Amino acid sequence: MHADDTERGGRDVLAATRLDEATAASVAATLQALATPSRLRILTALRRQPHPVGELAAAVSMEQSAVSHQLRLLRALGLVTGRRDGRRIVYRLYDDHVAALLDQAVHHIEHLRLDIRNAD
C-alpha cells in the first residue's frame, strides 16, 4: 500500500487503476479459483476448522481424490496450507485474508439477494 491510499472502514483501499499486470494476473487467478463451487465448499469447510483430506472429503461430500486435486490447486495459489501430522497432512486456510475474502464474497451475495447497496 502507498501512503496516499484512502482509508474506508478502517482498511486500506487500493484503486483498481494501480494494479500492475502481474498483480492483476495473480488476483484474477485467485478469483478464478474461487469460481468453482467445489473449491468454495472446501474453503468454507476449512474456514470452520482444519481437516485432513479424508475428513475434508466427507465434510464436503466429495471423493477423496477430487478433494486432493482441488487442494493441490488451492495450495499452489496460496489459499490453503498443509502441515504433516504423523502420516497425514492437515489442511487449513493459508491466513485470515482467505477467510475475509470468503466472508466478503458471501456478504456481497447476501446484499445482492436483498438488493442492499452501500451508501457511498
PDB file of C-alpha atoms in Angstrom:
ATOM      1  CA  MET A   1       0.000   0.000   0.000  1.00  0.00           C
ATOM      2  CA  HIS A   2       1.056   3.528  -0.633  1.00  0.00           C
ATOM      3  CA  ALA A   3       0.811   6.347   1.864  1.00  0.00           C
ATOM      4  CA  ASP A   4      -1.700   8.145  -0.355  1.00  0.00           C
ATOM      5  CA  ASP A   5      -4.168   5.236  -0.425  1.00  0.00           C
ATOM      6  CA  THR A   6      -7.513   6.211   1.039  1.00  0.00           C
ATOM      7  CA  GLU A   7      -8.962   4.652   4.169  1.00  0.00           C
ATOM      8  CA  ARG A   8     -12.508   3.305   4.170  1.00  0.00           C
ATOM      9  CA  GLY A   9     -13.925   1.334   7.048  1.00  0.00           C
ATOM     10  CA  GLY A  10     -10.517   1.012   8.694  1.00  0.00           C
ATOM     11  CA  ARG A  11      -8.990  -0.784   5.700  1.00  0.00           C
ATOM     12  CA  ASP A  12      -6.601   0.437   3.047  1.00  0.00           C
ATOM     13  CA  VAL A  13      -8.266   0.726  -0.331  1.00  0.00           C
ATOM     14  CA  LEU A  14      -6.153   0.157  -3.423  1.00  0.00           C
ATOM     15  CA  ALA A  15      -7.541   1.844  -6.519  1.00  0.00           C
ATOM     16  CA  ALA A  16      -8.028  -0.624  -9.367  1.00  0.00           C
ATOM     17  CA  THR A  17      -6.001   1.639 -11.647  1.00  0.00           C
ATOM     18  CA  ARG A  18      -2.907   0.881  -9.572  1.00  0.00           C
ATOM     19  CA  LEU A  19      -2.900  -2.824 -10.377  1.00  0.00           C
ATOM     20  CA  ASP A  20       0.123  -3.677 -12.468  1.00  0.00           C
ATOM     21  CA  GLU A  21      -0.203  -6.507 -14.969  1.00  0.00           C
ATOM     22  CA  ALA A  22       1.436  -9.159 -12.772  1.00  0.00           C
ATOM     23  CA  THR A  23      -0.698  -8.283  -9.750  1.00  0.00           C
ATOM     24  CA  ALA A  24      -3.853  -8.240 -11.873  1.00  0.00           C
ATOM     25  CA  ALA A  25      -2.996 -11.710 -13.199  1.00  0.00           C
ATOM     26  CA  SER A  26      -2.442 -13.034  -9.671  1.00  0.00           C
ATOM     27  CA  VAL A  27      -5.715 -11.572  -8.414  1.00  0.00           C
ATOM     28  CA  ALA A  28      -7.545 -12.998 -11.441  1.00  0.00           C
ATOM     29  CA  ALA A  29      -6.086 -16.465 -10.783  1.00  0.00           C
ATOM     30  CA  THR A  30      -7.218 -16.304  -7.163  1.00  0.00           C
ATOM     31  CA  LEU A  31     -10.717 -15.176  -8.079  1.00  0.00           C
ATOM     32  CA  GLN A  32     -10.883 -17.827 -10.793  1.00  0.00           C
ATOM     33  CA  ALA A  33     -10.031 -20.471  -8.192  1.00  0.00           C
ATOM     34  CA  LEU A  34     -12.960 -19.221  -6.127  1.00  0.00           C
ATOM     35  CA  ALA A  35     -15.284 -19.525  -9.130  1.00  0.00           C
ATOM     36  CA  THR A  36     -15.762 -23.269  -8.601  1.00  0.00           C
ATOM     37  CA  PRO A  37     -18.471 -24.363  -6.143  1.00  0.00           C
ATOM     38  CA  SER A  38     -16.491 -27.421  -5.018  1.00  0.00           C
ATOM     39  CA  ARG A  39     -13.480 -25.264  -4.132  1.00  0.00           C
ATOM     40  CA  LEU A  40     -15.705 -22.838  -2.258  1.00  0.00           C
ATOM     41  CA  ARG A  41     -17.189 -25.728  -0.272  1.00  0.00           C
ATOM     42  CA  ILE A  42     -13.671 -26.962   0.555  1.00  0.00           C
ATOM     43  CA  LEU A  43     -12.536 -23.495   1.634  1.00  0.00           C
ATOM     44  CA  THR A  44     -15.679 -22.989   3.698  1.00  0.00           C
ATOM     45  CA  ALA A  45     -15.131 -26.300   5.497  1.00  0.00           C
ATOM     46  CA  LEU A  46     -11.531 -25.278   6.198  1.00  0.00           C
ATOM     47  CA  ARG A  47     -12.810 -21.893   7.382  1.00  0.00           C
ATOM     48  CA  ARG A  48     -14.645 -23.727  10.162  1.00  0.00           C
ATOM     49  CA  GLN A  49     -11.681 -25.922  11.131  1.00  0.00           C
ATOM     50  CA  PRO A  50      -8.565 -27.626   9.742  1.00  0.00           C
ATOM     51  CA  HIS A  51      -9.057 -31.110   8.264  1.00  0.00           C
ATOM     52  CA  PRO A  52      -7.015 -33.967   6.854  1.00  0.00           C
ATOM     53  CA  VAL A  53      -8.065 -34.778   3.287  1.00  0.00           C
ATOM     54  CA  GLY A  54     -10.220 -37.799   4.206  1.00  0.00           C
ATOM     55  CA  GLU A  55     -12.277 -35.886   6.768  1.00  0.00           C
ATOM     56  CA  LEU A  56     -12.500 -32.926   4.416  1.00  0.00           C
ATOM     57  CA  ALA A  57     -13.826 -35.154   1.617  1.00  0.00           C
ATOM     58  CA  ALA A  58     -16.546 -36.447   3.940  1.00  0.00           C
ATOM     59  CA  ALA A  59     -17.378 -32.922   5.138  1.00  0.00           C
ATOM     60  CA  VAL A  60     -17.962 -31.674   1.580  1.00  0.00           C
ATOM     61  CA  SER A  61     -19.427 -34.935   0.193  1.00  0.00           C
ATOM     62  CA  MET A  62     -16.753 -35.380  -2.460  1.00  0.00           C
ATOM     63  CA  GLU A  63     -14.414 -38.193  -3.444  1.00  0.00           C
ATOM     64  CA  GLN A  64     -11.058 -38.012  -1.679  1.00  0.00           C
ATOM     65  CA  SER A  65      -9.169 -37.965  -4.998  1.00  0.00           C
ATOM     66  CA  ALA A  66     -11.221 -34.970  -6.189  1.00  0.00           C
ATOM     67  CA  VAL A  67     -10.583 -33.108  -2.932  1.00  0.00           C
ATOM     68  CA  SER A  68      -6.852 -33.870  -3.175  1.00  0.00           C
ATOM     69  CA  HIS A  69      -6.801 -32.474  -6.705  1.00  0.00           C
ATOM     70  CA  GLN A  70      -8.567 -29.276  -5.619  1.00  0.00           C
ATOM     71  CA  LEU A  71      -6.280 -28.909  -2.591  1.00  0.00           C
ATOM     72  CA  ARG A  72      -3.194 -29.056  -4.837  1.00  0.00           C
ATOM     73  CA  LEU A  73      -4.550 -26.152  -6.869  1.00  0.00           C
ATOM     74  CA  LEU A  74      -5.636 -24.166  -3.798  1.00  0.00           C
ATOM     75  CA  ARG A  75      -2.249 -24.750  -2.200  1.00  0.00           C
ATOM     76  CA  ALA A  76      -0.404 -23.600  -5.330  1.00  0.00           C
ATOM     77  CA  LEU A  77      -2.419 -20.367  -5.259  1.00  0.00           C
ATOM     78  CA  GLY A  78      -1.621 -19.730  -1.592  1.00  0.00           C
ATOM     79  CA  LEU A  79      -5.196 -20.200  -0.392  1.00  0.00           C
ATOM     80  CA  VAL A  80      -4.566 -23.256   1.787  1.00  0.00           C
ATOM     81  CA  THR A  81      -1.603 -24.773   3.541  1.00  0.00           C
ATOM     82  CA  GLY A  82      -0.926 -28.243   4.844  1.00  0.00           C
ATOM     83  CA  ARG A  83       1.038 -29.441   7.855  1.00  0.00           C
ATOM     84  CA  ARG A  84       2.124 -33.011   8.365  1.00  0.00           C
ATOM     85  CA  ASP A  85       0.647 -34.665  11.448  1.00  0.00           C
ATOM     86  CA  GLY A  86       2.109 -38.144  11.634  1.00  0.00           C
ATOM     87  CA  ARG A  87       1.111 -39.962   8.445  1.00  0.00           C
ATOM     88  CA  ARG A  88      -1.464 -37.430   7.330  1.00  0.00           C
ATOM     89  CA  ILE A  89      -1.489 -33.816   6.219  1.00  0.00           C
ATOM     90  CA  VAL A  90      -3.909 -31.457   7.928  1.00  0.00           C
ATOM     91  CA  TYR A  91      -5.109 -28.618   5.702  1.00  0.00           C
ATOM     92  CA  ARG A  92      -6.182 -25.135   6.808  1.00  0.00           C
ATOM     93  CA  LEU A  93      -6.737 -21.755   5.223  1.00  0.00           C
ATOM     94  CA  TYR A  94      -3.459 -20.022   4.458  1.00  0.00           C
ATOM     95  CA  ASP A  95      -4.303 -16.987   6.590  1.00  0.00           C
ATOM     96  CA  ASP A  96      -7.055 -14.658   7.766  1.00  0.00           C
ATOM     97  CA  HIS A  97      -7.124 -12.902   4.394  1.00  0.00           C
ATOM     98  CA  VAL A  98      -8.588 -16.022   2.785  1.00  0.00           C
ATOM     99  CA  ALA A  99     -11.308 -16.176   5.447  1.00  0.00           C
ATOM    100  CA  ALA A 100     -12.044 -12.472   4.930  1.00  0.00           C
ATOM    101  CA  LEU A 101     -12.239 -12.978   1.169  1.00  0.00           C
ATOM    102  CA  LEU A 102     -14.794 -15.770   1.645  1.00  0.00           C
ATOM    103  CA  ASP A 103     -16.754 -13.684   4.132  1.00  0.00           C
ATOM    104  CA  GLN A 104     -16.822 -10.683   1.795  1.00  0.00           C
ATOM    105  CA  ALA A 105     -17.989 -12.800  -1.153  1.00  0.00           C
ATOM    106  CA  VAL A 106     -20.852 -14.271   0.877  1.00  0.00           C
ATOM    107  CA  HIS A 107     -21.703 -10.831   2.291  1.00  0.00           C
ATOM    108  CA  HIS A 108     -21.813  -9.407  -1.231  1.00  0.00           C
ATOM    109  CA  ILE A 109     -24.147 -12.169  -2.448  1.00  0.00           C
ATOM    110  CA  GLU A 110     -26.454 -11.577   0.507  1.00  0.00           C
ATOM    111  CA  HIS A 111     -26.558  -7.868  -0.341  1.00  0.00           C
ATOM    112  CA  LEU A 112     -27.405  -8.705  -3.957  1.00  0.00           C
ATOM    113  CA  ARG A 113     -30.171 -11.070  -2.857  1.00  0.00           C
ATOM    114  CA  LEU A 114     -31.633  -8.403  -0.593  1.00  0.00           C
ATOM    115  CA  ASP A 115     -30.953  -5.575  -3.074  1.00  0.00           C
ATOM    116  CA  ILE A 116     -28.920  -3.662  -0.476  1.00  0.00           C
ATOM    117  CA  ARG A 117     -26.420  -1.089  -1.718  1.00  0.00           C
ATOM    118  CA  ASN A 118     -23.811   0.687   0.366  1.00  0.00           C
ATOM    119  CA  ALA A 119     -24.319   4.426   0.547  1.00  0.00           C
ATOM    120  CA  ASP A 120     -21.020   5.970  -0.549  1.00  0.00           C
TER     121      ASP A 120
END
